[in-house]
Amino acid sequence: VRNVRSVITNNLGTARSASFVNCTFVNVGGGNGPAIVGAWPFGTLANSVIVNPGPNFYGGLLRVTHCLVPAPVPALSDFGGNVVGAPQFVNAAAGDFRLLPTSPGIDAGSAAGYAISGASDFTDFNGVVRGQDIPSVPNTGQSSLPIDMGAFELPATPPPPPCVPDLNNDGELTFDDIQAFIAAFNAGC
């Protein structure tokens, strides 16, 4: 089983001899057995973000490399490049598992880890091209191509700001916005 750029949440299941690359795991592995059982070299967890794993998240000979984890990876599974820390999601409570620019997972992955996946393209969960360098963030990963950990790549160019005159928040400037302005003006704003 190969799983690339996925978000896996609140899952008690088990995956055997699986490869997970650039995935985000939140609240997984709370069942009785391990969530991911490796049969290395086939069991791989690379460039992924792991948050609140159950007590048996890691199992067997699982190769874990360049992942953002809440606690050190068991020695048998640690293949280097792993970072212990909080992911700093945009809004986890609302299901937005994109990383903030201050996250230790930004520009900390490995292109070699992504190559393991066999993916036909080099994009994230939303179709954003991987390897976008954020100049204000040091590249701490294993390659010259700065890859973010997890399912989402932080775009180097931020999206345009919302249209401020869009008073009814529908994404367009229309007559309805003029009416909203007049109503707010008449109300004393």
PDB file of C-alpha atoms in Angstrom:
ATOM      1  CA  VAL A   1       0.000   0.000   0.000  1.00  0.00           C
ATOM      2  CA  ARG A   2       1.325   3.434  -0.960  1.00  0.00           C
ATOM      3  CA  ASN A   3      -0.249   6.551   0.424  1.00  0.00           C
ATOM      4  CA  VAL A   4       0.982   9.981  -0.642  1.00  0.00           C
ATOM      5  CA  ARG A   5      -0.099  13.462   0.476  1.00  0.00           C
ATOM      6  CA  SER A   6      -3.066  12.314   2.543  1.00  0.00           C
ATOM      7  CA  VAL A   7      -4.700  13.562   5.722  1.00  0.00           C
ATOM      8  CA  ILE A   8      -5.610  10.724   8.087  1.00  0.00           C
ATOM      9  CA  THR A   9      -7.548  11.626  11.216  1.00  0.00           C
ATOM     10  CA  ASN A  10      -9.270   9.772  14.054  1.00  0.00           C
ATOM     11  CA  ASN A  11      -8.355   6.358  12.652  1.00  0.00           C
ATOM     12  CA  LEU A  12      -7.947   3.215  14.725  1.00  0.00           C
ATOM     13  CA  GLY A  13      -7.086   0.941  11.791  1.00  0.00           C
ATOM     14  CA  THR A  14      -3.873  -0.806  10.894  1.00  0.00           C
ATOM     15  CA  ALA A  15      -1.763  -0.614   7.746  1.00  0.00           C
ATOM     16  CA  ARG A  16       0.783  -3.367   7.111  1.00  0.00           C
ATOM     17  CA  SER A  17       3.865  -3.026   4.917  1.00  0.00           C
ATOM     18  CA  ALA A  18       2.653   0.388   3.829  1.00  0.00           C
ATOM     19  CA  SER A  19       4.450   3.505   2.657  1.00  0.00           C
ATOM     20  CA  PHE A  20       3.155   6.878   3.778  1.00  0.00           C
ATOM     21  CA  VAL A  21       4.911   9.896   2.272  1.00  0.00           C
ATOM     22  CA  ASN A  22       4.010  13.528   2.946  1.00  0.00           C
ATOM     23  CA  CYS A  23       0.957  12.576   4.981  1.00  0.00           C
ATOM     24  CA  THR A  24      -0.587  14.203   8.029  1.00  0.00           C
ATOM     25  CA  PHE A  25      -1.745  11.905  10.840  1.00  0.00           C
ATOM     26  CA  VAL A  26      -3.909  13.316  13.648  1.00  0.00           C
ATOM     27  CA  ASN A  27      -5.343  11.133  16.439  1.00  0.00           C
ATOM     28  CA  VAL A  28      -4.431   7.753  14.948  1.00  0.00           C
ATOM     29  CA  GLY A  29      -3.359   4.439  16.389  1.00  0.00           C
ATOM     30  CA  GLY A  30      -5.534   4.396  19.468  1.00  0.00           C
ATOM     31  CA  GLY A  31      -6.582   0.767  18.995  1.00  0.00           C
ATOM     32  CA  ASN A  32      -5.084  -2.346  20.563  1.00  0.00           C
ATOM     33  CA  GLY A  33      -2.503  -3.022  17.832  1.00  0.00           C
ATOM     34  CA  PRO A  34      -0.011  -0.783  16.059  1.00  0.00           C
ATOM     35  CA  ALA A  35      -1.446   1.700  13.542  1.00  0.00           C
ATOM     36  CA  ILE A  36       1.366   1.144  11.060  1.00  0.00           C
ATOM     37  CA  VAL A  37       3.251  -2.146  10.956  1.00  0.00           C
ATOM     38  CA  GLY A  38       6.370  -2.108   8.874  1.00  0.00           C
ATOM     39  CA  ALA A  39       8.019  -4.945   7.069  1.00  0.00           C
ATOM     40  CA  TRP A  40      11.028  -2.887   6.084  1.00  0.00           C
ATOM     41  CA  PRO A  41      12.070  -2.058   3.430  1.00  0.00           C
ATOM     42  CA  PHE A  42       8.399  -1.893   2.500  1.00  0.00           C
ATOM     43  CA  GLY A  43       7.057  -0.098   5.570  1.00  0.00           C
ATOM     44  CA  THR A  44       8.009   3.579   5.331  1.00  0.00           C
ATOM     45  CA  LEU A  45       6.827   6.779   6.933  1.00  0.00           C
ATOM     46  CA  ALA A  46       8.570   9.787   5.349  1.00  0.00           C
ATOM     47  CA  ASN A  47       8.080  13.566   5.323  1.00  0.00           C
ATOM     48  CA  SER A  48       4.946  13.194   7.424  1.00  0.00           C
ATOM     49  CA  VAL A  49       3.411  15.019  10.366  1.00  0.00           C
ATOM     50  CA  ILE A  50       2.204  12.918  13.306  1.00  0.00           C
ATOM     51  CA  VAL A  51       0.034  14.444  16.030  1.00  0.00           C
ATOM     52  CA  ASN A  52      -1.408  12.673  19.052  1.00  0.00           C
ATOM     53  CA  PRO A  53      -0.566   9.123  17.997  1.00  0.00           C
ATOM     54  CA  GLY A  54      -1.967   6.274  20.041  1.00  0.00           C
ATOM     55  CA  PRO A  55       0.318   4.251  22.311  1.00  0.00           C
ATOM     56  CA  ASN A  56       0.921   1.673  19.578  1.00  0.00           C
ATOM     57  CA  PHE A  57       1.362   3.935  16.555  1.00  0.00           C
ATOM     58  CA  TYR A  58       4.698   2.441  15.447  1.00  0.00           C
ATOM     59  CA  GLY A  59       5.058  -1.288  14.978  1.00  0.00           C
ATOM     60  CA  GLY A  60       7.437  -3.840  13.492  1.00  0.00           C
ATOM     61  CA  LEU A  61      10.325  -2.715  11.353  1.00  0.00           C
ATOM     62  CA  LEU A  62       8.890   0.593  10.206  1.00  0.00           C
ATOM     63  CA  ARG A  63      11.311   3.039   8.609  1.00  0.00           C
ATOM     64  CA  VAL A  64      10.531   6.575   9.868  1.00  0.00           C
ATOM     65  CA  THR A  65      12.471   9.413   8.246  1.00  0.00           C
ATOM     66  CA  HIS A  66      12.081  13.194   8.078  1.00  0.00           C
ATOM     67  CA  CYS A  67       8.854  13.303  10.054  1.00  0.00           C
ATOM     68  CA  LEU A  68       7.527  15.879  12.508  1.00  0.00           C
ATOM     69  CA  VAL A  69       6.680  13.869  15.611  1.00  0.00           C
ATOM     70  CA  PRO A  70       5.468  14.707  19.149  1.00  0.00           C
ATOM     71  CA  ALA A  71       8.096  12.492  20.840  1.00  0.00           C
ATOM     72  CA  PRO A  72      11.263  10.675  19.760  1.00  0.00           C
ATOM     73  CA  VAL A  73      10.712   7.796  17.326  1.00  0.00           C
ATOM     74  CA  PRO A  74      11.625   4.326  18.677  1.00  0.00           C
ATOM     75  CA  ALA A  75      15.302   3.623  17.905  1.00  0.00           C
ATOM     76  CA  LEU A  76      14.523   0.597  15.746  1.00  0.00           C
ATOM     77  CA  SER A  77      12.377   2.765  13.446  1.00  0.00           C
ATOM     78  CA  ASP A  78      14.352   6.043  13.448  1.00  0.00           C
ATOM     79  CA  PHE A  79      16.116   6.485  10.117  1.00  0.00           C
ATOM     80  CA  GLY A  80      17.082  10.112  10.739  1.00  0.00           C
ATOM     81  CA  GLY A  81      15.868  13.588   9.949  1.00  0.00           C
ATOM     82  CA  ASN A  82      12.932  13.380  12.352  1.00  0.00           C
ATOM     83  CA  VAL A  83      11.995  16.540  14.244  1.00  0.00           C
ATOM     84  CA  VAL A  84      10.308  16.512  17.653  1.00  0.00           C
ATOM     85  CA  GLY A  85       7.879  19.386  18.022  1.00  0.00           C
ATOM     86  CA  ALA A  86       4.375  20.784  17.670  1.00  0.00           C
ATOM     87  CA  PRO A  87       3.156  21.105  14.074  1.00  0.00           C
ATOM     88  CA  GLN A  88       1.553  24.564  14.396  1.00  0.00           C
ATOM     89  CA  PHE A  89      -1.482  23.973  12.177  1.00  0.00           C
ATOM     90  CA  VAL A  90      -3.462  26.848  10.686  1.00  0.00           C
ATOM     91  CA  ASN A  91      -6.659  25.710  12.475  1.00  0.00           C
ATOM     92  CA  ALA A  92      -6.749  22.074  13.591  1.00  0.00           C
ATOM     93  CA  ALA A  93     -10.104  22.500  15.367  1.00  0.00           C
ATOM     94  CA  ALA A  94     -11.672  23.380  12.007  1.00  0.00           C
ATOM     95  CA  GLY A  95      -9.817  20.595  10.167  1.00  0.00           C
ATOM     96  CA  ASP A  96      -7.263  22.923   8.518  1.00  0.00           C
ATOM     97  CA  PHE A  97      -4.032  20.928   8.850  1.00  0.00           C
ATOM     98  CA  ARG A  98      -1.844  23.219   6.737  1.00  0.00           C
ATOM     99  CA  LEU A  99       1.336  24.265   8.546  1.00  0.00           C
ATOM    100  CA  LEU A 100       1.975  27.847   9.599  1.00  0.00           C
ATOM    101  CA  PRO A 101       5.206  29.484   8.344  1.00  0.00           C
ATOM    102  CA  THR A 102       6.621  29.131  11.898  1.00  0.00           C
ATOM    103  CA  SER A 103       6.168  25.336  11.976  1.00  0.00           C
ATOM    104  CA  PRO A 104       9.317  23.212  12.365  1.00  0.00           C
ATOM    105  CA  GLY A 105       7.972  21.085   9.478  1.00  0.00           C
ATOM    106  CA  ILE A 106       8.423  23.867   6.874  1.00  0.00           C
ATOM    107  CA  ASP A 107      11.339  23.208   4.475  1.00  0.00           C
ATOM    108  CA  ALA A 108      12.406  20.239   6.645  1.00  0.00           C
ATOM    109  CA  GLY A 109      11.521  17.234   4.450  1.00  0.00           C
ATOM    110  CA  SER A 110      13.563  15.180   2.009  1.00  0.00           C
ATOM    111  CA  ALA A 111      13.214  14.850  -1.758  1.00  0.00           C
ATOM    112  CA  ALA A 112      14.545  11.309  -1.399  1.00  0.00           C
ATOM    113  CA  GLY A 113      11.631  10.538   0.896  1.00  0.00           C
ATOM    114  CA  TYR A 114       9.197  11.793  -1.708  1.00  0.00           C
ATOM    115  CA  ALA A 115      10.867   9.627  -4.382  1.00  0.00           C
ATOM    116  CA  ILE A 116      10.032   6.536  -2.302  1.00  0.00           C
ATOM    117  CA  SER A 117       6.339   7.156  -2.940  1.00  0.00           C
ATOM    118  CA  GLY A 118       6.443   6.528  -6.671  1.00  0.00           C
ATOM    119  CA  ALA A 119       4.043   9.457  -7.154  1.00  0.00           C
ATOM    120  CA  SER A 120       3.705  10.618 -10.739  1.00  0.00           C
ATOM    121  CA  ASP A 121       3.690  14.292  -9.787  1.00  0.00           C
ATOM    122  CA  PHE A 122       5.386  16.466  -7.214  1.00  0.00           C
ATOM    123  CA  THR A 123       2.391  18.159  -5.617  1.00  0.00           C
ATOM    124  CA  ASP A 124       0.654  18.362  -2.254  1.00  0.00           C
ATOM    125  CA  PHE A 125      -2.885  17.507  -1.140  1.00  0.00           C
ATOM    126  CA  ASN A 126      -4.251  20.675  -2.806  1.00  0.00           C
ATOM    127  CA  GLY A 127      -2.191  20.406  -5.995  1.00  0.00           C
ATOM    128  CA  VAL A 128       0.448  22.952  -4.903  1.00  0.00           C
ATOM    129  CA  VAL A 129       3.859  22.107  -6.361  1.00  0.00           C
ATOM    130  CA  ARG A 130       6.331  20.791  -3.760  1.00  0.00           C
ATOM    131  CA  GLY A 131       9.706  22.363  -3.109  1.00  0.00           C
ATOM    132  CA  GLN A 132       8.654  26.003  -2.674  1.00  0.00           C
ATOM    133  CA  ASP A 133      11.349  27.728  -0.669  1.00  0.00           C
ATOM    134  CA  ILE A 134      10.271  30.092   2.093  1.00  0.00           C
ATOM    135  CA  PRO A 135      13.297  32.446   2.287  1.00  0.00           C
ATOM    136  CA  SER A 136      12.666  33.378   5.928  1.00  0.00           C
ATOM    137  CA  VAL A 137      12.793  29.702   6.977  1.00  0.00           C
ATOM    138  CA  PRO A 138      16.095  27.779   7.094  1.00  0.00           C
ATOM    139  CA  ASN A 139      16.140  24.679   4.897  1.00  0.00           C
ATOM    140  CA  THR A 140      16.750  21.926   7.427  1.00  0.00           C
ATOM    141  CA  GLY A 141      15.772  18.951   5.261  1.00  0.00           C
ATOM    142  CA  GLN A 142      18.071  16.484   3.561  1.00  0.00           C
ATOM    143  CA  SER A 143      18.039  17.939   0.047  1.00  0.00           C
ATOM    144  CA  SER A 144      18.610  21.249  -1.692  1.00  0.00           C
ATOM    145  CA  LEU A 145      14.925  21.174  -2.656  1.00  0.00           C
ATOM    146  CA  PRO A 146      13.011  22.487   0.386  1.00  0.00           C
ATOM    147  CA  ILE A 147      10.061  20.139   0.910  1.00  0.00           C
ATOM    148  CA  ASP A 148       7.590  20.665   3.720  1.00  0.00           C
ATOM    149  CA  MET A 149       6.586  17.802   5.997  1.00  0.00           C
ATOM    150  CA  GLY A 150       2.953  16.735   5.940  1.00  0.00           C
ATOM    151  CA  ALA A 151       0.229  16.727   3.309  1.00  0.00           C
ATOM    152  CA  PHE A 152       0.457  20.437   2.496  1.00  0.00           C
ATOM    153  CA  GLU A 153       3.227  22.583   0.982  1.00  0.00           C
ATOM    154  CA  LEU A 154       3.343  26.201   2.152  1.00  0.00           C
ATOM    155  CA  PRO A 155       3.230  28.299  -1.048  1.00  0.00           C
ATOM    156  CA  ALA A 156       6.168  30.672  -1.470  1.00  0.00           C
ATOM    157  CA  THR A 157       3.759  33.359  -2.691  1.00  0.00           C
ATOM    158  CA  PRO A 158       0.869  33.953  -0.313  1.00  0.00           C
ATOM    159  CA  PRO A 159      -2.627  34.082  -1.775  1.00  0.00           C
ATOM    160  CA  PRO A 160      -3.983  37.566  -2.535  1.00  0.00           C
ATOM    161  CA  PRO A 161      -5.729  39.311   0.335  1.00  0.00           C
ATOM    162  CA  PRO A 162      -9.505  39.244   0.410  1.00  0.00           C
ATOM    163  CA  CYS A 163     -11.344  42.036  -1.359  1.00  0.00           C
ATOM    164  CA  VAL A 164     -11.834  44.610   1.419  1.00  0.00           C
ATOM    165  CA  PRO A 165     -14.819  46.336  -0.255  1.00  0.00           C
ATOM    166  CA  ASP A 166     -16.533  42.909  -0.373  1.00  0.00           C
ATOM    167  CA  LEU A 167     -18.756  43.706   2.599  1.00  0.00           C
ATOM    168  CA  ASN A 168     -21.046  40.675   2.263  1.00  0.00           C
ATOM    169  CA  ASN A 169     -18.050  38.285   1.954  1.00  0.00           C
ATOM    170  CA  ASP A 170     -19.184  36.541  -1.224  1.00  0.00           C
ATOM    171  CA  GLY A 171     -15.808  36.979  -2.939  1.00  0.00           C
ATOM    172  CA  GLU A 172     -17.084  39.539  -5.459  1.00  0.00           C
ATOM    173  CA  LEU A 173     -17.628  43.288  -5.545  1.00  0.00           C
ATOM    174  CA  THR A 174     -21.300  43.729  -6.474  1.00  0.00           C
ATOM    175  CA  PHE A 175     -24.272  46.009  -5.901  1.00  0.00           C
ATOM    176  CA  ASP A 176     -25.036  43.970  -2.784  1.00  0.00           C
ATOM    177  CA  ASP A 177     -21.811  45.328  -1.263  1.00  0.00           C
ATOM    178  CA  ILE A 178     -22.945  48.906  -1.941  1.00  0.00           C
ATOM    179  CA  GLN A 179     -26.225  48.135  -0.194  1.00  0.00           C
ATOM    180  CA  ALA A 180     -24.311  46.647   2.750  1.00  0.00           C
ATOM    181  CA  PHE A 181     -22.159  49.798   2.930  1.00  0.00           C
ATOM    182  CA  ILE A 182     -25.207  52.089   2.892  1.00  0.00           C
ATOM    183  CA  ALA A 183     -26.901  50.009   5.582  1.00  0.00           C
ATOM    184  CA  ALA A 184     -23.779  50.092   7.781  1.00  0.00           C
ATOM    185  CA  PHE A 185     -23.372  53.851   7.180  1.00  0.00           C
ATOM    186  CA  ASN A 186     -26.993  54.518   8.083  1.00  0.00           C
ATOM    187  CA  ALA A 187     -26.556  52.417  11.244  1.00  0.00           C
ATOM    188  CA  GLY A 188     -23.750  54.733  12.370  1.00  0.00           C
ATOM    189  CA  CYS A 189     -20.649  52.734  11.429  1.00  0.00           C
TER     190      CYS A 189
END
